[in-house]
XYZ file of C-alpha atoms in Angstrom:
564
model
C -178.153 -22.896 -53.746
C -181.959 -22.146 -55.014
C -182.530 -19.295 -57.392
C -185.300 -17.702 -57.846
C -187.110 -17.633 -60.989
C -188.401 -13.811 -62.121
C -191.980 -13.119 -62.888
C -192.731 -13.716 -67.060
C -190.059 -15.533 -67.485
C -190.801 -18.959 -68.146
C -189.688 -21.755 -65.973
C -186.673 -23.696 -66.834
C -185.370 -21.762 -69.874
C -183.491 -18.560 -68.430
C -182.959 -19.315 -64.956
C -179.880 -22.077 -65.390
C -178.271 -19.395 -67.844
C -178.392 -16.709 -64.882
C -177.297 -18.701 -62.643
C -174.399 -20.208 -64.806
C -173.325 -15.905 -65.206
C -173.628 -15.401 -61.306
C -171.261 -18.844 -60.774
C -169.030 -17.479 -63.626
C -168.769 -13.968 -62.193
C -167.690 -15.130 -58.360
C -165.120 -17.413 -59.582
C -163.437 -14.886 -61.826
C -163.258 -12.491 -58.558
C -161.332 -15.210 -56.456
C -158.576 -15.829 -58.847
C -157.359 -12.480 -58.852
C -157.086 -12.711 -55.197
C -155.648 -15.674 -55.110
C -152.315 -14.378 -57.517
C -151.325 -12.302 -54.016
C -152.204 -14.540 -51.374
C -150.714 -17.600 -52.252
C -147.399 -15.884 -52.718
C -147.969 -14.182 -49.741
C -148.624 -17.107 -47.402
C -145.356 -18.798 -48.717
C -142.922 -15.743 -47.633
C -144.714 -15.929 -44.317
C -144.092 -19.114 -43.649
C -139.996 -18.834 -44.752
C -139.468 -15.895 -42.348
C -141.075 -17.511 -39.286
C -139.161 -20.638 -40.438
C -135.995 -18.275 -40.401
C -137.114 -16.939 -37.328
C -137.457 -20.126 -34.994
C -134.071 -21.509 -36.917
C -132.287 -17.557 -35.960
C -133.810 -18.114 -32.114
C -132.683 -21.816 -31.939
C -128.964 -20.974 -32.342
C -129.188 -17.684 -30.557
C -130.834 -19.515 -27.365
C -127.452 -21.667 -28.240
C -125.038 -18.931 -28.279
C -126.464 -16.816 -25.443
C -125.042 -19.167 -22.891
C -121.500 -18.971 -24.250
C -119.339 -17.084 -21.936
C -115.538 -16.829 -22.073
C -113.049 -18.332 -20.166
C -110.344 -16.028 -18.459
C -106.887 -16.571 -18.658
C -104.906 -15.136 -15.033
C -101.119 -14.133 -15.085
C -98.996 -12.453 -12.684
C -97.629 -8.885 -13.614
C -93.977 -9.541 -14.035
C -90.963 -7.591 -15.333
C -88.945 -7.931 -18.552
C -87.174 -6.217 -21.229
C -89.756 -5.336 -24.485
C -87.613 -4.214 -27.811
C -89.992 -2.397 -30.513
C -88.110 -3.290 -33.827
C -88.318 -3.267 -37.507
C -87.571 -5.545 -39.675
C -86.243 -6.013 -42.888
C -83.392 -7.777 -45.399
C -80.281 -7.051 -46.919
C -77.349 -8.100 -48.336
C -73.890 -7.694 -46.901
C -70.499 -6.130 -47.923
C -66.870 -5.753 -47.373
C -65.760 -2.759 -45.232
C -64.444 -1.483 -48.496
C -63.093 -3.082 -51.998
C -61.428 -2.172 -54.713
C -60.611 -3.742 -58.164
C -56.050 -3.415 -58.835
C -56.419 -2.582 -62.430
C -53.103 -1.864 -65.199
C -52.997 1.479 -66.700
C -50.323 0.401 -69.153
C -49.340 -2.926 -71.400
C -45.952 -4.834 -70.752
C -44.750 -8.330 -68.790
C -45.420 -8.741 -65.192
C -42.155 -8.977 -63.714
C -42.768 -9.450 -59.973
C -45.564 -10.412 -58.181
C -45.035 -11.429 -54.557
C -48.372 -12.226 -52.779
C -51.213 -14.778 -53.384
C -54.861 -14.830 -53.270
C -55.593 -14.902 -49.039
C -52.977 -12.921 -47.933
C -53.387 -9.688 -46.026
C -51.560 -6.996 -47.720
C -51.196 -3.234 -46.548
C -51.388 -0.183 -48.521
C -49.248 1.058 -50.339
C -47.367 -2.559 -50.581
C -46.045 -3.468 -53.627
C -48.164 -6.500 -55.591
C -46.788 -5.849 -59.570
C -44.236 -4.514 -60.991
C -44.388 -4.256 -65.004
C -41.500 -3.529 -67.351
C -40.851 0.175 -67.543
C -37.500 0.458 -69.691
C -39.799 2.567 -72.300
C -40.912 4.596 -69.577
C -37.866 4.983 -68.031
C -36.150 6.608 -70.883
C -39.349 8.520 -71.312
C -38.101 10.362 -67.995
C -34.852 10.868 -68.277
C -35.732 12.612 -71.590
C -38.347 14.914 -70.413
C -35.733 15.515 -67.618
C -32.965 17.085 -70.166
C -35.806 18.827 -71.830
C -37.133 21.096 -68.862
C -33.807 21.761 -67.720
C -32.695 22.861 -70.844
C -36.318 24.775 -70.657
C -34.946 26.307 -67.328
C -31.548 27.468 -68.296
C -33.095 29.357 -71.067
C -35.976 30.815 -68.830
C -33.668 32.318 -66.228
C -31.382 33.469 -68.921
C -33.884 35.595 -70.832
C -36.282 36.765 -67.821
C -32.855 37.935 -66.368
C -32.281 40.360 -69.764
C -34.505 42.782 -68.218
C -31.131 43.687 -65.548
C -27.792 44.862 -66.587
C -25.576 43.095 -64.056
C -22.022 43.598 -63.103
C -19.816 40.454 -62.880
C -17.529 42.162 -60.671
C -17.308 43.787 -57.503
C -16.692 47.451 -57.664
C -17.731 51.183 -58.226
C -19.822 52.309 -60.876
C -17.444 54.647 -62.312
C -19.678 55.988 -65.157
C -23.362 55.474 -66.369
C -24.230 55.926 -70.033
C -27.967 55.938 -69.941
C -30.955 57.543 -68.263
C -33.788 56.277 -67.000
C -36.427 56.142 -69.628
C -34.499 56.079 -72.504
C -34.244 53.702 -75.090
C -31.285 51.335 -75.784
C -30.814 48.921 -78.327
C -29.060 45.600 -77.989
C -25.374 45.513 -76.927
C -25.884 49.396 -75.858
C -23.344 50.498 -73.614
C -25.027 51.474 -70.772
C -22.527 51.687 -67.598
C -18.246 50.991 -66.824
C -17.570 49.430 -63.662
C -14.364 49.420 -62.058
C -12.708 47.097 -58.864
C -10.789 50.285 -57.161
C -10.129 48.212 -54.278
C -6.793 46.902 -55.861
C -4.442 47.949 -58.534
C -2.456 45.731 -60.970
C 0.632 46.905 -62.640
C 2.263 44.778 -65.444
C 6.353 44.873 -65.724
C 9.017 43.308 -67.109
C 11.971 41.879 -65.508
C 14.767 40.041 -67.648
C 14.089 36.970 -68.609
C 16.677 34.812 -67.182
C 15.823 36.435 -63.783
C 12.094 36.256 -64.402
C 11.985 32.354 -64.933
C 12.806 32.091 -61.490
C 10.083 34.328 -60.488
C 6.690 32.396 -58.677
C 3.180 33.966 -58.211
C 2.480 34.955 -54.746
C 6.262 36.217 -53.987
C 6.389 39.592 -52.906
C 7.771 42.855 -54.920
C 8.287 46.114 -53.735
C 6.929 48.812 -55.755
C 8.318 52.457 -55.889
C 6.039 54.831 -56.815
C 7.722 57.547 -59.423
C 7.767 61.011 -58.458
C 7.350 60.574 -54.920
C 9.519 57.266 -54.321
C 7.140 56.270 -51.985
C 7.460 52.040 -51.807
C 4.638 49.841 -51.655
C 4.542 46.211 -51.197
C 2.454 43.959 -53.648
C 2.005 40.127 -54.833
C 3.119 38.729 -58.029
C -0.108 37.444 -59.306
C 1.459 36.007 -62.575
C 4.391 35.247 -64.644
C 4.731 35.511 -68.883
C 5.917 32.109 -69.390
C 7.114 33.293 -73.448
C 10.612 35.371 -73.557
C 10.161 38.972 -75.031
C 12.640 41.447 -77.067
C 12.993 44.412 -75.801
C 13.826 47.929 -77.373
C 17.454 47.407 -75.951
C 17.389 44.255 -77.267
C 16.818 42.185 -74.002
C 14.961 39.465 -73.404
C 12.244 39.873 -70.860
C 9.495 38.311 -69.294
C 5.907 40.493 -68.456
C 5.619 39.867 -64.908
C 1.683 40.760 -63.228
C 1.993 42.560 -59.683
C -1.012 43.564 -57.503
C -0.946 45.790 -54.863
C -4.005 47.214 -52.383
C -5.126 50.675 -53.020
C -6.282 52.839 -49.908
C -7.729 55.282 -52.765
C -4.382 57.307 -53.386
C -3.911 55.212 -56.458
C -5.155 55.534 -60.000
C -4.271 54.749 -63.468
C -2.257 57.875 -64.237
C 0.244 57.014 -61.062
C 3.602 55.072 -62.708
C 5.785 53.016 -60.972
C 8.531 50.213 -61.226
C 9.604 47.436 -58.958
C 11.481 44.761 -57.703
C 11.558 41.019 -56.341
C 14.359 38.745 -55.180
C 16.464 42.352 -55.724
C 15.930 42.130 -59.422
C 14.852 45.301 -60.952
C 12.099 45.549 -63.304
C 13.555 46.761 -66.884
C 10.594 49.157 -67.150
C 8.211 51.530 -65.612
C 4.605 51.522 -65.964
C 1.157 52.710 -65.050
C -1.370 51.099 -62.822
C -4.671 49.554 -63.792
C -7.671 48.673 -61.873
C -7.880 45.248 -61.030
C -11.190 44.730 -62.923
C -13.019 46.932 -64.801
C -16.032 46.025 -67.485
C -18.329 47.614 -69.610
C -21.668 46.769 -69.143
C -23.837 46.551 -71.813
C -27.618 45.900 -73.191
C -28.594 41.861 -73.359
C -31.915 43.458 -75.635
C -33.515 46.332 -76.766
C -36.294 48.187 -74.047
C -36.565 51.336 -72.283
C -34.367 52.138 -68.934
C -37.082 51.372 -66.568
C -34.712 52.201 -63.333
C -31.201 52.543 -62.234
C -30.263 50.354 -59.229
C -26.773 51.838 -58.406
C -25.836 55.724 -59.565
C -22.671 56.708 -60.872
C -19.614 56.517 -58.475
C -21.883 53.808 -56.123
C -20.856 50.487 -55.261
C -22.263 47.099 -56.704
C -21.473 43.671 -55.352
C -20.670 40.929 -57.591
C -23.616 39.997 -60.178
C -25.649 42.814 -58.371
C -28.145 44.577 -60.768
C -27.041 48.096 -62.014
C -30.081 49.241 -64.093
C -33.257 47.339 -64.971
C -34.438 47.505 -68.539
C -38.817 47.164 -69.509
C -40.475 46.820 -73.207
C -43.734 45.037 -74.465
C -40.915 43.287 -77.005
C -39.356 42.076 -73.621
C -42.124 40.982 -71.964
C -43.543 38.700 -74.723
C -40.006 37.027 -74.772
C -39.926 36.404 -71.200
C -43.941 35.235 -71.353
C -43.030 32.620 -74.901
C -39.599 30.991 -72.306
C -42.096 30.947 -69.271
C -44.834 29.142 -71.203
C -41.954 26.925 -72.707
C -40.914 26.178 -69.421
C -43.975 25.040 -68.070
C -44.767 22.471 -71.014
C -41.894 20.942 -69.655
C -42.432 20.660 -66.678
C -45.998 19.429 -67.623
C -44.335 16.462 -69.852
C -42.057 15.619 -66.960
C -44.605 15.171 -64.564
C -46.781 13.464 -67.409
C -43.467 10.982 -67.764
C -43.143 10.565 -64.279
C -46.718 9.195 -63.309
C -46.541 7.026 -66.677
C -43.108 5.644 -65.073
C -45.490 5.107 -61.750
C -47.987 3.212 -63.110
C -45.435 0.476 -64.064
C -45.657 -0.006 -60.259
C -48.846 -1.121 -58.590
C -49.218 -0.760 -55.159
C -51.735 -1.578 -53.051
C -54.402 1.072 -52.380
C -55.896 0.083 -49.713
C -55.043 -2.400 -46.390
C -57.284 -5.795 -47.042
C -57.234 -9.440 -48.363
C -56.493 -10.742 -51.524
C -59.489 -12.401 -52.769
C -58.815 -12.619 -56.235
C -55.569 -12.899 -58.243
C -55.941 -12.895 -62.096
C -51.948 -12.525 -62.899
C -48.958 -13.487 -62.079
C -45.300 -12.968 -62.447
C -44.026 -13.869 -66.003
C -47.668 -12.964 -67.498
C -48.292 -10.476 -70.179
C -51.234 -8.167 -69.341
C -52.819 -5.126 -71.192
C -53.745 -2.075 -70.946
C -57.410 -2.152 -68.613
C -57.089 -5.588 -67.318
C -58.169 -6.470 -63.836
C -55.341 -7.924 -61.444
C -55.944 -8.428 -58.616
C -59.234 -8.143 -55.864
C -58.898 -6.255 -52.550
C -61.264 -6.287 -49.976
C -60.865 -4.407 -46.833
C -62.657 -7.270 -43.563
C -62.344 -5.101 -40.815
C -66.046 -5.204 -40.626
C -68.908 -5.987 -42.640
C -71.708 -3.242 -43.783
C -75.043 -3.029 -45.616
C -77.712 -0.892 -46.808
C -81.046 -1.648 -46.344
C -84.402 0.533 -47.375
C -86.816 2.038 -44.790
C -90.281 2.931 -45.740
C -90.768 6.611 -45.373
C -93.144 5.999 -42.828
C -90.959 4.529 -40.519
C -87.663 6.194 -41.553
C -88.333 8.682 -38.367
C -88.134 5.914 -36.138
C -83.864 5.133 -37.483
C -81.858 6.955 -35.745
C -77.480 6.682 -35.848
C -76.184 4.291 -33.133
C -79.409 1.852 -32.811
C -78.611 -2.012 -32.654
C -79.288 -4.067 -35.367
C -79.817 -7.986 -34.980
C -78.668 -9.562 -37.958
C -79.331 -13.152 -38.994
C -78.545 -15.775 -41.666
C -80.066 -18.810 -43.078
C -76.595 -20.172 -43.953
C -75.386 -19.298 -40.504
C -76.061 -19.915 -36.951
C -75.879 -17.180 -34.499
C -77.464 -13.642 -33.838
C -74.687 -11.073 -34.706
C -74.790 -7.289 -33.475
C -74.264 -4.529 -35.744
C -75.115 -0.618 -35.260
C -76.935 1.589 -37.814
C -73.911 4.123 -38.967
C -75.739 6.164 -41.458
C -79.089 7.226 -42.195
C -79.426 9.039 -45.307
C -81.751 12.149 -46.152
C -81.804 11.223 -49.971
C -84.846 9.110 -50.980
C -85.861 6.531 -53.856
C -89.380 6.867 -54.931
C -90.902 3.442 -56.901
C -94.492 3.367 -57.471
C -95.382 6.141 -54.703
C -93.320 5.186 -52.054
C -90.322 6.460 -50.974
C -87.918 4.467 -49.151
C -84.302 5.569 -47.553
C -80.861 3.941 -47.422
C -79.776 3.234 -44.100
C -76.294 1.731 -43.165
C -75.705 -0.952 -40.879
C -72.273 -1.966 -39.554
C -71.730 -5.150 -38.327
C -68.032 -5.601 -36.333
C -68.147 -8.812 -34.889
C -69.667 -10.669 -37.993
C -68.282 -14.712 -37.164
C -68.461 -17.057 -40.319
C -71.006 -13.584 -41.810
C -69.440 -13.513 -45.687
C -69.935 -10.235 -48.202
C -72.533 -11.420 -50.561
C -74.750 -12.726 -48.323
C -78.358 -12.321 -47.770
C -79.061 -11.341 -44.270
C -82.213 -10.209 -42.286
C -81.747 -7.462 -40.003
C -84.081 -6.200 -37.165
C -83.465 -2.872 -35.820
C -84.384 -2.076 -31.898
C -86.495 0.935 -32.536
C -87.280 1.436 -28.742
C -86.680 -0.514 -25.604
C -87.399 -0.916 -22.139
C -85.090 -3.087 -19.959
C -86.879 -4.283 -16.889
C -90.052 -2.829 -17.091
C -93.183 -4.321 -15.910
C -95.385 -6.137 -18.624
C -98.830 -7.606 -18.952
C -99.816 -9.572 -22.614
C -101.019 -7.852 -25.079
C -104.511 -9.151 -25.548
C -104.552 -7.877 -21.679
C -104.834 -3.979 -23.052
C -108.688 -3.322 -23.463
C -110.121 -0.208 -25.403
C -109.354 2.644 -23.540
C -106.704 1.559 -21.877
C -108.052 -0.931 -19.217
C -107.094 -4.164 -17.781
C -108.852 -6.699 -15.688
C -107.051 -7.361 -12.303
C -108.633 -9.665 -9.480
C -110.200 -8.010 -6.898
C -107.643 -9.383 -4.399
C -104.597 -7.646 -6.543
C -102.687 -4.620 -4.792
C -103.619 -1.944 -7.625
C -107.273 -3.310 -7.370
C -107.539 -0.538 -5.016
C -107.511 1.854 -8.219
C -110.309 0.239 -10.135
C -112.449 2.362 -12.254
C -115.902 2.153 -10.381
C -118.015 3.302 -13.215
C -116.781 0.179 -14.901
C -118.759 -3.401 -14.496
C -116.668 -6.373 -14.488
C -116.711 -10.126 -14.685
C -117.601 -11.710 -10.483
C -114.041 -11.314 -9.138
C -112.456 -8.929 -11.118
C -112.157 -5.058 -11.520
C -111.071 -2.707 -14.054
C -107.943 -0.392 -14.141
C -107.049 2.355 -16.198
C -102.992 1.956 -17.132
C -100.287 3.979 -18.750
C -98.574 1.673 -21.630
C -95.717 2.156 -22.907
C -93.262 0.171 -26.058
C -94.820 -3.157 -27.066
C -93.650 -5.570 -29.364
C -95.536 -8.853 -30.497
C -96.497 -10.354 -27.564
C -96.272 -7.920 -24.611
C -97.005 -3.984 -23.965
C -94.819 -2.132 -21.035
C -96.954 -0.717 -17.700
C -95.855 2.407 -17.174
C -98.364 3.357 -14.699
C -101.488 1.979 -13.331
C -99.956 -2.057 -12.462
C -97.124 -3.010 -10.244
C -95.344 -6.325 -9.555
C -97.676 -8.814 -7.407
C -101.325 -7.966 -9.440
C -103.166 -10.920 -11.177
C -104.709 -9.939 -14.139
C -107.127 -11.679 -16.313
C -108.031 -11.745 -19.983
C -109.419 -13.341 -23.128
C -106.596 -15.298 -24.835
C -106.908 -16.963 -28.391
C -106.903 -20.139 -27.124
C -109.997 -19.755 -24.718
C -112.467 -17.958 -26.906
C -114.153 -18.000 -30.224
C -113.941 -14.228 -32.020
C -117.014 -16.271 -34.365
C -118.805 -17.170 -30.986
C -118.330 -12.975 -29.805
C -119.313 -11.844 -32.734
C -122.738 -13.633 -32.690
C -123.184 -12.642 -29.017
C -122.426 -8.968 -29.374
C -125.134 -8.769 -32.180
C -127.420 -10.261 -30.516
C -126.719 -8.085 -27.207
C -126.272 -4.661 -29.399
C -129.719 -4.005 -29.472
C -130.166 -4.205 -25.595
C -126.917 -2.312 -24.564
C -127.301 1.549 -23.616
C -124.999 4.039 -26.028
C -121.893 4.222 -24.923
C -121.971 0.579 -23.490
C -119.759 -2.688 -24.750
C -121.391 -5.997 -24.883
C -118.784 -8.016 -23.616
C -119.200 -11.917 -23.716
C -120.497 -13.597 -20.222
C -122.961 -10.917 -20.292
C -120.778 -8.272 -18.637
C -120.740 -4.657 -19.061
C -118.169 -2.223 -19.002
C -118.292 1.753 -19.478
C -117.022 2.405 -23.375
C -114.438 5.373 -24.305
């Protein structure tokens, strides 16, 4: 480069310092520049590096297309179910445990055998108890005798048969204890009491007959000898005699101011006498009260032990109440005694098999101790948990598959309960459900079991794979396929194939139930597992997302299909 030199200045002094400024000054200015555009340049050249490598692999990828797997639409039975674990039980169980202390006496059965309830497996010596009982017995019926006797002081009773022939007391009055209150007389039969002379008297019997003259009117009556005097009396004439007892029936003409005499085998009597009533008593108070009401009025009738007048009184009533309570505390002890006495005697409480047997006969055992082990095999149960969000889905009477790892064999059991009570751990609830198993083989209580319950199922229903059902409900049939005639036309499909819209139904792992839209004889097609990289479709559909219309699936193979 030439610079030129300005005018005065003189040459070759100034002109290499301007020139060194100008050369200083332009180099300064590139640097800066350069701090951008060498950074620049190097992120250029890493995304069009990036760029060929990202085209590369796509131009790779683009030409991978799936390969379709064809299967005839058949029919067979799909079971939804839900599964879960659990741990099995006897039908029911129960621990034989004593209630009292003492030496086993008997104890006929052994651990295995099937006993029935109510069967008898100990029996423990009760000679303590025993006399316990027979105790409390003598107690409450002493208790019982003296209940009826003072709740029955509230009635004056007669002891005989008769007429009332006089009341003493009104209703509403007082009387004290042993009061007179009423006389009651057996008209129905009149006794007169003679004597006859002795020698002539000790041959006398009861039940003979004796003919009585009545005095004043001499009329004769005929009457029983009811008793004899079997001691010798002195008369007035200085006779001995003998008091003999004669009863006679009285039609009502007869009372006790009518005398008579009489005579048996002939023999005279030595006297004459008046007639009495056959019975006659004097009622009286058995404790103090007020006459509540009479029962039977003066000149009435009253059977034997019937009630003439009834007594009342708050003294009365508290008496009655204290032999009542009495009574009962009895009876309470008795029945306290008795099922001591019983639990001497174990019996079996429910029908089962022995499993366990702690004691035997000849043992001592106390008071608490477990004997014995019951379990009832009939059938085996368990309860297993359901998630709340499937609990809707249990419903009584749905099979249950059950399996073991210990044992071979699928075994059947039924759900039998389905509770409404739930457990809540950690925000989720779960329910008990109960599953019966009847028919469980070698199946033991205790066991750990899994369990898969048939929430749904459809026996012979037509079928098609699962990876067969496309979005929306599609599935690829060949074009030569009976229900081909049904394809979707707004729908582009792979050369040979159309799409139809189907009705599913239950599904379980592997297959999904046609309920409409497929029928036996079509030839479907789809994707499986085994055919097709999900890495592979992935790359393909991004790469074809940018070219596809909204509302448009990318498939792989470079087919279309109408989205829902």
């Amino acid at each position: 480069m030439t610079w030129k030199k300005k005018k005065g200045e003189p040459a070759g002094q100034e002109a290499p310092a301007q020139g060194g400024a100008a050369a200083g000054f332009s180099l300064g200015k590139y640097k800066n520049y350069l701090k951008w555009i060498i950074p620049l340049v190097v992120v250029v050249v890493v995304v069009a590096i990036a760029a060929f490598a990202n085209n590369l692999n796509k131009s790779k990828k683009v030409d991978v297309a799936p390969e379709y797997t064809q299967a005839s639409v058949t029919r067979r039975t799909i079971s939804q179910t839900l599964s879960t674990t659990g741990t099995l039980s006897a039908a029911n169980s129960y621990t034989v445990r004593s209630l009292v202390a003492g030496e086993i006496l008997t104890s006929d059965f052994e651990e295995g055998d099937e006993v029935q309830s109510g069967q008898q497996l100990y029996q423990i010596e009760n000679s303590d108890a025993s006399a316990n009982v027979e105790q409390a017995q003598l107690n409450l019926e002493q208790a019982q005798r003296n209940y009826d006797t003072i709740a029955d002081y509230r009635y004056v009773r007669s002891p005989v048969a008769g007429t009332v022939y006089s009341l003493k007391v009104k209703v509403g009055e007082e009387v004290t204890s042993g009061q007179e209150v009423a006389v009651v007389q057996d008209a129905s039969q009149m006794v007169l009491q003679l004597t006859f002379p002795s020698a002539d008297a000790a041959n006398f019997s009861v039940g003979q007959t004796a003919q009585i003259t009545l005095d004043g009117t001499f009329e004769v009556l005929n009457g029983t000898v009811t008793e004899v005097s079997g001691s010798d009396v002195l008369s007035s004439g200085n006779v001995l005699v003998r008091t003999v007892t004669i009863t006679t029936p009285n039609a009502g003409t007869l009372n006790t101011t009518q005398s008579a005499t009489a005579t048996i085998n002939g023999i005279s009597s030595t006297n004459s006498a008046t007639f009495n009533y056959k019975e006659q008593r004097t009622l009286t108070a058995s404790t103090a009260g007020t006459v509540a009401s009479i029962y039977v009025p003066e000149g009435g009738q009253v059977a034997e032990n019937g009630i003439v007048l009834e007594l009342a009184g708050d003294k009365l009533e508290e008496t009655i109440q204290s032999a009542y309570e009495s009574l009962r505390s009895r009876e309470i002890s008795m029945r306290n005694a008795e099922e001591t006495l019983g639990n001497y005697t174990i019996n079996a409480p429910i029908s089962g098999t022995v499993i366990q047997r702690n004691y035997q006969q000849g043992e001592s055992v106390e008071s608490g101790k477990d004997l014995c082990i019951i379990y009832d095999l009939s059938y085996l149960e368990m309860t297993i948990n359901i998630d709340e969000l499937d609990i809707n889905q249990i419903t009584v009477g749905q099979s249950v598959s059950v399996t073991a790892d210990s044992v071979d064999g699928v075994f059947e059991g039924e759900v039998t309960r389905v509770s409404m009570v739930g457990t809540t751990t950690g925000g989720t609830t779960t329910y008990p459900v109960t599953v019966q198993v009847d028919e469980y083989g070698d199946l033991r209580p205790g066991m750990n079991v899994n369990a898969e319950i048939v929430v749904e199922q459809a026996s012979d229903a037509i079928a098609v794979p699962n990876a067969a059902i496309e979005r929306g409900d599609y599935v690829l049939v060949t074009t030569a396929s009976p229900s081909a005639a049904n394809a979707d036309p707004e729908m582009t499909a792979p050369e040979g194939y159309v799409y139809v819209s189907v009705e599913t139904g239950v599904s379980d792992d592997n297959y999904t139930e046609i309920t409409a839209g497929l029928q036996e004889g079509d030839i479907i097609g789809y994707v499986s597992s085994k055919t097709f990289s999900y890495d592979d479709y992935n790359s393909y559909g991004s790469e074809m997302s940018a070219a596809v219309p909204v509302g448009v699936i990318a498939l792989p193979g470079n087919t279309l299909r109408g989205g829902k």
